[in-house]
Structure formats: C-alpha cells, structure tokens
C-alpha cells in the first residue's frame, strides 16, 4: 500500500505524441494482393520423377477411353465406360448396376484411407506428384517455359513493353493452353460415351448440347485452374492442407531444411574457406534462394514445415545442385522426419525411419478389410436382384367372400445375357395364394415371371389370404422366386396388411 501511495504521488509520464496521419491516406487493404509466382526450372531426380509421372498420368487419362473390351453383341466394347443411357458402369469384365452403389462407397473409403496412409508416411506426396491440379499445372508451366523462357525471361517479358513480341508469345502460349484444355474436356467426355463414335461427331461439329456443355465446362475449368489459379488452388481452395496436420506425426517424412547444418545463413564470400565460415558461426546455406525460386507455391522451406508445401521435392534438387557446385555434400534440404531432425541436432547422427507405426498399421488394416470385402462382393455377386414394393393406395382390399388382398410390384433385375423365368411362391398368412397380372405363365398353381436379358423386368402381383387367415394389422410375408433353369432361389421380405 505504501509503495502504491508513493507511486500515485509521482507526476504522470509525458504522453507520446500521436502519429500524424495524412487525411487523404487510404486504409491498408484487408487482403494482400496476389503475387504472381514464376517457378524456375529444376533439374534433378525429383524433377525427373515428377516429369515421368506427369507424362504417364496424362497418357493414362487420355488413352484409357480407347481401350477395347469385347462384351458380346449389342453391348459396348469400351473397357471403361460410365454408360448413363443404360445406367451401367463397365470396368473391363466388371459390370455394375445402380444397386451396386456400395462399391462406389467402398472405392471412396479406399481412396480416403489410402490418402491418409500416404500422408502419414510421406506428407503431401499425393499433392506433389499425382494430384490432377499438380499434373496439369506442371504441363502448363512446361508450355510457358517452352514459349516464354525460364524464370528470368518470363519476369522480363511481363515487366517489359507490350510490343509485338510480347503479344506473339502470349498468344501462342494461350493458344496451346486452350488446345490442352480442349483435349482434356473431350477426353473427360469419352468416359461417358463411345470414344470413336463421338470423335466423328466432334469432327462434324455435332456433339449435341449436353456433350458441348460438358466439354466447355471442363475446358474452362482446366484453363483457369492450371493456367491462372495454380498454387491458389492448393493453398486456398483445396481442404487437404488443413487436414494433413492431423495425419502427420514425428515419424512422417516431409521436406525439411536441416537448420542445424545450414544456419547461420550468409552469402559465400570470394576466397572464403569453409573453415573460416565455420569459425564465424556460419553454416552451409549460402542464402542463394534457389530453393525459393523453384518452389511452385513460392514458399521458403527454410522457415520450416508450412501448409503451402506440397512435398514435391524440387527445392531438394535445387539445393543439391548448389551444394555440388560449391563443394559441399547434398541433403541440406531433404525428405526427413521431425524425430530424425531432433536427433541430428543433438548427436549429429541419423535416426532410422520407422515405417511400421500404429497409425500406418491401422490405415493398412482398414484398406485390407475394405478391399477384401469389395473383392468378395465381386466374386459372389448375384446375377439377379429382386425388389418388392407393396401398394399403398389402397393398403388392402376386402373381397366379397371375406378374403383380404394386397397388391405388390415385383422388380427383377436380370444381370445375365439370357432370358430367365422364375416360379413365384409366397409364405406368411395361412393359405395365402399369389396371382400375376398380365397373363403370366404358370407352373401348376404358382405363376412364372419372366425377365429379359440385361434388363429390369416389372411385374404386378396380388396376394390373397382367406377370411380370418391373416392377423389384424401387419403379418410378415416372404416372396420366393425360384429360377427354373437351375433352381437358384431368391427371396424378398415384405408385409401383408389386413383389417
């Protein structure tokens, strides 16, 4: 209290003068303007891997619709086809109907968990090497380098005068970009239609309004995302950078700068020996910024692991090239784990990489279980699917003799290439009988329902129970279809309603 009283008796400190702000000055923008990135061409093993994957994935995307697969007379012979007209998905020997939607669910689970596993093992390698945004952006940058030159030439061109040379290069670049985008749009369409037939329609400029809209949409999307948005898709639009942090651990391989070896950073002076640099407390990094210049997202990996890094490894190639030219060992930037980084900073010795960890085991087991279930489902896939829908208006009909009748719609999906016939019987209410509408054949007292090949056949049937045979309310009812050709039985469960 005494100290507080003494302090309160002191004169207040002089207030600092308020900074003068010109009345006409505009407030600072809330968002920083986008700075165009000019990635420099890199050379090295990771650049070669990226180029090989780019060529391979683009060729796979363009050529897959042209693979043929003989399925018989009257059926499409395209190996991979999403046939929207017949509502089928053909994948080589596999034919999926709309009721096989669970295979799509399984494929999405496999893709998601596979991405989790890849991230836990090696960070954003999917983003750096195989993501479509990365692949097409790499191709567009290659075209840009081919027409406008490497990084320095492109910067000079954009900052220079808008003359005829500038216009010619820009026009040529955008023309090639649009041709690539158009080829991408057409190839995406070929997964939904017969490729050779639609090429003829395209050459005659008669693709149809839906196909035209799809091609234009894919062309515009490719042109905008690979030509202009580029790294903005990876940083701002894609949700994966926000998710990957939860999937990484200290044993995940990521692109890292070995700060224990590189810092402090300083340019290499002429005639300066490495012993002198070491005595001055300087590291191997000569602050040449080669790693920044080749980065497709424009980050400085020396600042640590960042959300914008797509783990492409181009900064490793650039740094290794510089280290080789100045006589220092490579690996100043490398794929490494956080645990290894910490061990090297203390003991200067490498830490072994642990591939088998709890999360990698769990991800692998989930993929194994889901993949096994899908494989088993394909191997045991039935050749017929039966569904029964009970009429709701009216719920039931009471006949003149007191019997109660319910009506049902039976749909038989015949997934074979031959017509089939099925004997229909019912079990549930005591003494129940079934009749088919429309003059269906009969096998004794049981009606026979037909199903044409590769179609969904719809039949309407009536189930009748004698007076007092069905309990009031709902009674379980089973419709049994027995295939006449081989005796295979299919059942569908429903209910029988009575007053």
XYZ file of C-alpha atoms in Angstrom:
499
model
C 0.000 0.000 0.000
C 2.845 2.410 0.820
C 4.521 1.673 -2.488
C 1.221 2.216 -4.253
C 0.777 5.589 -2.436
C 4.266 6.716 -3.317
C 3.773 5.758 -6.916
C 0.485 7.622 -7.079
C 2.168 10.804 -5.936
C 4.598 10.813 -8.846
C 3.800 13.024 -11.813
C 2.376 11.145 -14.781
C 4.808 10.349 -17.594
C 4.597 12.544 -20.641
C 2.323 11.065 -23.278
C 3.803 10.136 -26.618
C 2.695 12.323 -29.482
C 0.114 10.698 -31.719
C 1.444 9.809 -35.144
C 0.340 12.194 -37.785
C -1.744 10.554 -40.482
C -2.474 12.397 -43.689
C -6.190 12.923 -44.041
C -6.085 11.747 -47.642
C -4.263 8.418 -46.983
C -6.367 5.300 -47.753
C -6.621 2.438 -45.211
C -4.432 -0.579 -45.802
C -6.127 -3.395 -47.757
C -7.570 -6.207 -45.664
C -6.178 -8.863 -48.033
C -2.710 -8.728 -49.550
C -2.775 -8.674 -53.348
C -1.753 -11.882 -55.091
C 1.871 -12.004 -56.185
C 2.419 -13.993 -59.360
C 4.886 -16.851 -58.913
C 7.486 -17.584 -61.572
C 8.854 -21.054 -60.730
C 12.303 -21.712 -62.091
C 13.014 -24.948 -63.946
C 14.645 -27.508 -61.640
C 16.879 -30.403 -62.619
C 17.420 -33.497 -60.557
C 15.961 -36.822 -59.519
C 12.696 -35.452 -58.108
C 12.117 -33.341 -61.204
C 12.630 -36.474 -63.318
C 10.150 -38.398 -61.162
C 7.592 -35.613 -61.490
C 8.067 -35.414 -65.258
C 7.739 -39.183 -65.681
C 4.567 -39.268 -63.582
C 3.167 -36.268 -65.458
C 3.646 -37.963 -68.829
C 2.382 -41.318 -67.564
C -0.741 -39.976 -65.843
C -1.663 -37.702 -68.739
C -1.233 -40.573 -71.200
C -3.318 -42.834 -68.967
C -6.118 -40.265 -68.749
C -6.143 -39.650 -72.496
C -5.801 -43.275 -73.662
C -7.966 -45.247 -71.209
C -11.259 -44.489 -73.042
C -9.774 -46.006 -76.213
C -9.122 -49.436 -74.685
C -11.495 -52.046 -76.087
C -13.157 -54.952 -74.262
C -15.366 -57.468 -76.083
C -18.618 -57.970 -74.157
C -20.668 -59.570 -76.888
C -23.197 -58.494 -79.485
C -25.212 -55.374 -78.661
C -23.053 -54.335 -75.706
C -20.468 -51.529 -75.555
C -16.912 -52.694 -76.191
C -15.229 -49.820 -74.341
C -13.121 -51.105 -71.440
C -14.066 -48.255 -69.053
C -17.444 -46.645 -69.614
C -19.977 -44.822 -67.453
C -23.000 -45.591 -69.636
C -25.632 -43.132 -68.439
C -28.208 -44.233 -71.008
C -28.339 -47.838 -69.787
C -27.332 -46.882 -66.209
C -24.306 -49.168 -66.158
C -20.669 -48.787 -65.196
C -18.376 -51.041 -67.210
C -14.896 -51.657 -65.832
C -13.254 -54.285 -68.041
C -15.002 -57.575 -67.085
C -16.947 -55.959 -64.234
C -20.444 -54.604 -64.851
C -22.049 -52.541 -62.084
C -25.729 -51.629 -61.864
C -27.246 -48.727 -59.898
C -27.979 -51.027 -56.938
C -24.227 -51.655 -56.646
C -23.691 -48.178 -55.244
C -21.953 -49.741 -52.254
C -18.947 -50.428 -54.496
C -18.632 -46.672 -55.022
C -18.766 -46.211 -51.249
C -16.021 -48.808 -50.819
C -13.880 -47.176 -53.509
C -14.222 -43.778 -51.813
C -13.238 -45.291 -48.451
C -10.192 -46.934 -50.040
C -9.181 -43.661 -51.711
C -9.573 -41.660 -48.491
C -7.734 -44.125 -46.262
C -5.041 -44.585 -48.916
C -4.532 -40.822 -48.898
C -4.337 -40.899 -45.093
C -1.693 -43.627 -45.275
C 0.373 -41.798 -47.902
C 0.260 -38.611 -45.818
C 1.267 -40.409 -42.622
C 4.211 -41.961 -44.474
C 5.490 -39.085 -46.587
C 3.425 -35.942 -46.162
C 1.708 -34.399 -49.172
C 3.326 -36.638 -51.790
C -0.083 -37.071 -53.425
C -0.283 -33.309 -53.869
C 3.291 -33.018 -55.108
C 3.287 -35.796 -57.699
C -0.119 -37.225 -58.675
C -2.840 -34.662 -57.915
C -4.563 -33.608 -61.187
C -4.059 -29.949 -60.261
C -0.305 -30.552 -59.953
C -0.078 -32.650 -63.119
C -1.899 -30.175 -65.347
C -0.142 -27.176 -63.770
C 3.224 -28.836 -64.451
C 2.222 -29.284 -68.086
C 1.105 -25.658 -68.390
C 4.329 -24.398 -66.809
C 6.330 -26.530 -69.256
C 4.471 -24.904 -72.151
C 5.131 -21.487 -70.608
C 8.855 -22.238 -70.310
C 8.980 -23.553 -73.871
C 7.407 -20.395 -75.348
C 8.440 -17.588 -72.976
C 11.671 -18.933 -71.490
C 12.796 -19.696 -67.952
C 12.024 -17.668 -64.845
C 14.132 -14.593 -65.603
C 12.896 -14.350 -69.189
C 9.263 -14.593 -68.083
C 9.712 -11.870 -65.483
C 11.373 -9.586 -68.027
C 8.616 -10.297 -70.536
C 5.835 -9.406 -68.091
C 7.639 -6.264 -66.898
C 8.705 -5.173 -70.362
C 6.904 -3.256 -73.092
C 3.691 -4.612 -74.618
C 5.082 -4.893 -78.144
C 4.571 -7.337 -80.992
C 6.993 -9.863 -79.494
C 5.103 -9.831 -76.193
C 1.773 -10.273 -77.990
C 3.068 -13.136 -80.158
C 4.429 -15.099 -77.199
C 1.335 -14.574 -75.081
C -0.989 -15.518 -77.941
C 0.993 -18.684 -78.700
C 1.057 -19.712 -75.024
C -2.661 -19.238 -74.503
C -3.470 -20.983 -77.784
C -1.541 -24.085 -76.670
C -3.131 -23.869 -73.213
C -6.601 -23.804 -74.773
C -5.796 -26.775 -77.026
C -4.657 -28.776 -73.983
C -7.794 -27.755 -72.091
C -9.983 -28.731 -75.046
C -8.292 -32.127 -75.310
C -8.846 -32.567 -71.555
C -12.539 -31.750 -71.872
C -13.017 -34.142 -74.785
C -11.135 -36.945 -73.009
C -13.284 -36.467 -69.893
C -16.382 -36.836 -72.085
C -15.082 -40.083 -73.611
C -15.503 -41.860 -70.267
C -19.277 -41.407 -70.625
C -19.785 -42.081 -74.345
C -18.295 -44.298 -77.022
C -14.998 -42.579 -77.851
C -14.651 -43.413 -81.589
C -18.272 -42.541 -82.314
C -18.117 -39.212 -80.555
C -14.855 -38.255 -82.234
C -16.720 -38.475 -85.528
C -19.483 -36.269 -84.088
C -16.917 -33.769 -82.838
C -15.201 -33.620 -86.219
C -18.594 -32.924 -87.806
C -19.282 -30.306 -85.090
C -22.358 -32.286 -83.990
C -21.626 -33.359 -80.416
C -25.039 -32.445 -79.001
C -25.912 -29.785 -76.405
C -25.127 -31.851 -73.281
C -21.770 -33.020 -74.614
C -20.930 -29.498 -75.768
C -21.718 -28.080 -72.335
C -19.600 -30.731 -70.624
C -16.604 -30.131 -72.918
C -16.827 -26.362 -72.490
C -17.085 -26.711 -68.698
C -14.046 -28.996 -68.466
C -12.106 -26.814 -70.920
C -12.784 -23.638 -68.958
C -12.001 -25.341 -65.635
C -8.677 -26.730 -66.867
C -7.670 -23.452 -68.497
C -8.489 -21.395 -65.383
C -7.110 -23.727 -62.694
C -3.889 -24.840 -64.410
C -3.189 -21.597 -66.250
C -4.102 -18.897 -63.737
C -5.061 -20.183 -60.280
C -2.245 -22.737 -59.955
C -0.893 -22.596 -56.397
C -4.003 -20.729 -55.220
C -5.990 -23.943 -55.727
C -3.556 -25.772 -53.423
C -3.369 -23.036 -50.784
C -6.871 -21.556 -50.656
C -9.349 -23.885 -52.377
C -8.176 -27.415 -51.546
C -9.118 -28.517 -47.996
C -6.300 -31.047 -47.757
C -3.610 -28.684 -46.341
C -5.880 -28.084 -43.328
C -6.446 -31.804 -42.801
C -2.898 -33.075 -43.220
C -1.688 -31.623 -39.915
C -3.860 -34.152 -38.063
C -2.329 -37.034 -40.037
C 1.356 -36.201 -39.601
C 3.496 -37.262 -36.671
C 7.168 -37.078 -35.726
C 7.886 -40.115 -37.922
C 6.326 -38.755 -41.133
C 8.687 -37.942 -43.980
C 8.402 -34.315 -45.036
C 10.592 -31.929 -46.990
C 12.795 -30.352 -44.322
C 15.633 -27.860 -44.143
C 18.474 -29.112 -41.923
C 18.797 -25.932 -39.900
C 21.352 -27.485 -37.556
C 23.670 -27.647 -40.550
C 22.626 -24.650 -42.654
C 22.218 -21.817 -40.134
C 23.503 -19.153 -39.886
C 22.888 -18.175 -43.415
C 25.165 -15.832 -45.313
C 26.418 -15.476 -48.893
C 29.666 -17.221 -49.692
C 32.347 -14.550 -49.984
C 35.083 -14.849 -52.555
C 38.156 -16.691 -51.298
C 36.357 -17.546 -48.056
C 37.154 -21.059 -46.844
C 34.653 -23.306 -45.124
C 36.866 -23.365 -42.050
C 36.600 -19.584 -41.862
C 32.805 -19.743 -42.274
C 32.588 -22.316 -39.502
C 34.762 -20.167 -37.224
C 32.395 -17.255 -37.871
C 29.414 -19.415 -36.878
C 28.080 -19.676 -40.456
C 26.523 -22.796 -41.897
C 26.307 -24.454 -45.318
C 23.366 -22.344 -46.535
C 24.734 -19.520 -48.695
C 21.313 -17.829 -48.927
C 21.130 -18.157 -52.708
C 17.315 -18.593 -52.602
C 17.455 -21.285 -55.276
C 15.034 -23.366 -53.190
C 12.528 -20.494 -53.189
C 12.819 -19.824 -56.909
C 11.918 -23.385 -57.941
C 9.028 -23.782 -55.457
C 5.672 -23.958 -57.311
C 3.892 -22.377 -54.326
C 6.575 -19.738 -53.683
C 7.420 -20.623 -50.072
C 10.790 -20.638 -48.296
C 11.256 -24.164 -46.923
C 13.945 -22.822 -44.587
C 11.160 -21.301 -42.482
C 10.022 -24.800 -41.513
C 7.115 -27.062 -42.463
C 4.272 -24.974 -43.887
C 0.744 -25.605 -45.017
C 1.603 -24.400 -48.532
C 4.320 -27.036 -49.086
C 3.163 -29.799 -51.444
C 6.221 -32.037 -50.832
C 7.258 -32.048 -54.489
C 10.999 -32.135 -53.686
C 12.029 -29.551 -56.293
C 13.739 -27.475 -53.604
C 15.845 -30.551 -52.802
C 17.022 -30.728 -56.424
C 17.858 -27.008 -56.491
C 19.753 -27.089 -53.191
C 21.681 -30.268 -54.059
C 22.748 -28.647 -57.328
C 24.084 -25.589 -55.486
C 25.811 -27.709 -52.842
C 27.521 -29.733 -55.566
C 28.807 -26.600 -57.295
C 30.304 -25.147 -54.108
C 31.834 -28.446 -52.990
C 29.526 -29.265 -50.099
C 27.589 -32.511 -49.517
C 23.952 -32.622 -50.583
C 20.994 -33.159 -48.302
C 20.831 -29.689 -46.772
C 17.175 -29.900 -47.813
C 15.842 -33.440 -47.836
C 12.944 -35.733 -47.021
C 13.299 -36.306 -43.297
C 11.282 -36.819 -40.127
C 10.957 -34.482 -37.177
C 12.373 -37.172 -34.885
C 15.449 -37.542 -37.105
C 15.893 -33.777 -37.231
C 15.934 -33.524 -33.467
C 18.348 -36.472 -33.134
C 20.754 -34.983 -35.683
C 20.670 -31.598 -33.985
C 21.886 -33.234 -30.755
C 24.005 -36.225 -31.747
C 24.749 -35.450 -35.441
C 23.776 -38.998 -36.402
C 20.841 -40.227 -38.499
C 17.729 -41.661 -36.900
C 16.280 -44.800 -38.581
C 12.944 -44.273 -40.314
C 10.055 -46.189 -38.724
C 7.735 -47.335 -41.489
C 5.611 -49.548 -39.218
C 3.767 -47.397 -36.678
C 0.335 -47.666 -35.022
C -1.378 -45.321 -37.466
C 0.165 -46.917 -40.559
C -0.895 -50.348 -39.261
C -4.465 -49.142 -38.678
C -4.723 -47.492 -42.112
C -3.327 -50.608 -43.805
C -5.742 -52.898 -41.965
C -8.728 -50.726 -42.890
C -7.699 -50.803 -46.555
C -7.163 -54.559 -46.387
C -10.598 -55.179 -44.837
C -12.497 -52.864 -47.192
C -10.606 -54.151 -50.251
C -11.237 -57.749 -49.186
C -14.954 -57.106 -48.729
C -15.207 -55.494 -52.159
C -13.296 -58.368 -53.774
C -15.516 -60.913 -52.054
C -18.596 -58.993 -53.137
C -17.434 -59.036 -56.773
C -16.657 -62.765 -56.659
C -20.004 -63.623 -55.038
C -22.032 -61.034 -56.914
C -25.520 -62.391 -57.709
C -26.761 -62.402 -61.271
C -30.260 -61.299 -60.248
C -31.661 -58.726 -57.857
C -35.264 -58.813 -56.650
C -37.122 -55.947 -55.018
C -40.755 -55.836 -53.869
C -42.844 -52.701 -53.336
C -46.275 -53.011 -51.695
C -49.100 -50.804 -52.933
C -50.075 -48.019 -50.524
C -53.333 -46.965 -52.123
C -55.345 -48.876 -51.127
C -53.454 -50.648 -48.339
C -55.637 -53.734 -48.758
C -58.901 -54.810 -50.381
C -61.590 -56.903 -48.670
C -63.260 -59.156 -51.231
C -66.926 -60.285 -51.242
C -66.067 -63.673 -49.689
C -64.220 -62.009 -46.806
C -60.739 -62.683 -48.217
C -58.119 -59.906 -47.993
C -55.955 -58.966 -50.951
C -52.710 -56.962 -51.073
C -51.031 -55.860 -54.294
C -47.267 -55.690 -54.945
C -44.855 -54.597 -57.653
C -42.022 -57.094 -58.175
C -38.893 -55.882 -59.993
C -36.446 -58.485 -61.283
C -33.029 -57.208 -62.390
C -31.700 -59.868 -64.738
C -27.947 -59.278 -64.957
C -27.296 -62.189 -67.321
C -27.195 -62.276 -71.107
C -30.023 -64.831 -71.380
C -33.768 -64.627 -70.634
C -34.779 -66.161 -67.311
C -38.005 -67.487 -65.789
C -38.867 -67.626 -62.090
C -41.557 -69.560 -60.196
C -43.204 -67.254 -57.623
C -44.463 -68.605 -54.312
C -45.434 -66.876 -51.043
C -45.316 -67.770 -47.375
C -46.825 -65.848 -44.485
C -50.550 -65.771 -43.845
C -52.075 -69.268 -43.688
C -53.489 -70.364 -47.035
C -52.197 -67.300 -48.918
C -52.085 -67.533 -52.713
C -50.428 -65.355 -55.333
C -51.501 -64.425 -58.861
C -49.714 -62.364 -61.502
C -51.365 -59.656 -63.552
C -50.977 -59.602 -67.310
C -51.315 -63.204 -68.403
C -48.087 -64.547 -66.924
C -47.402 -68.259 -67.408
C -47.946 -70.666 -64.526
C -46.203 -73.706 -63.094
C -49.023 -75.604 -61.502
C -50.613 -73.221 -59.000
C -47.633 -70.850 -58.974
C -47.201 -68.057 -61.542
C -43.986 -67.850 -63.582
C -42.397 -64.437 -64.013
C -40.074 -63.774 -66.933
C -37.076 -61.459 -67.123
C -35.435 -60.358 -70.364
C -31.623 -60.327 -70.515
C -29.780 -57.314 -69.091
C -32.973 -55.507 -68.119
C -35.166 -54.731 -65.138
C -38.493 -56.534 -65.586
C -41.511 -55.239 -63.656
C -44.458 -57.472 -62.673
C -47.613 -56.711 -60.723
C -48.912 -59.474 -58.431
C -51.794 -59.952 -55.989
C -51.509 -61.903 -52.754
C -54.819 -63.145 -51.319
C -55.445 -64.576 -47.840
C -58.700 -66.355 -46.821
C -61.018 -64.663 -44.344
C -59.549 -64.817 -40.851
C -56.217 -66.299 -42.019
C -54.242 -63.075 -41.625
C -53.825 -61.418 -38.252
C -55.183 -57.926 -37.859
C -52.587 -55.333 -38.759
C -49.299 -56.473 -40.270
C -48.126 -60.034 -40.987
C -44.625 -60.836 -42.345
C -44.722 -62.060 -45.950
C -41.945 -63.728 -47.968
C -41.975 -63.852 -51.762
C -39.757 -66.622 -53.139
C -38.577 -66.712 -56.767
C -37.033 -69.981 -57.956
C -35.127 -69.867 -61.228
C -36.415 -72.642 -63.454
C -33.121 -73.190 -65.261
C -31.041 -74.178 -62.225
C -33.265 -73.957 -59.126
C -31.460 -70.974 -57.590
C -33.714 -69.293 -55.020
C -34.133 -65.577 -54.335
C -36.315 -64.175 -51.572
C -37.743 -60.774 -50.746
C -39.315 -59.813 -47.407
C -42.361 -57.568 -47.086
C -45.614 -57.406 -45.043
C -49.252 -58.317 -45.574
C -51.857 -55.922 -44.173
C -55.337 -56.898 -43.008
C -58.133 -55.104 -41.137
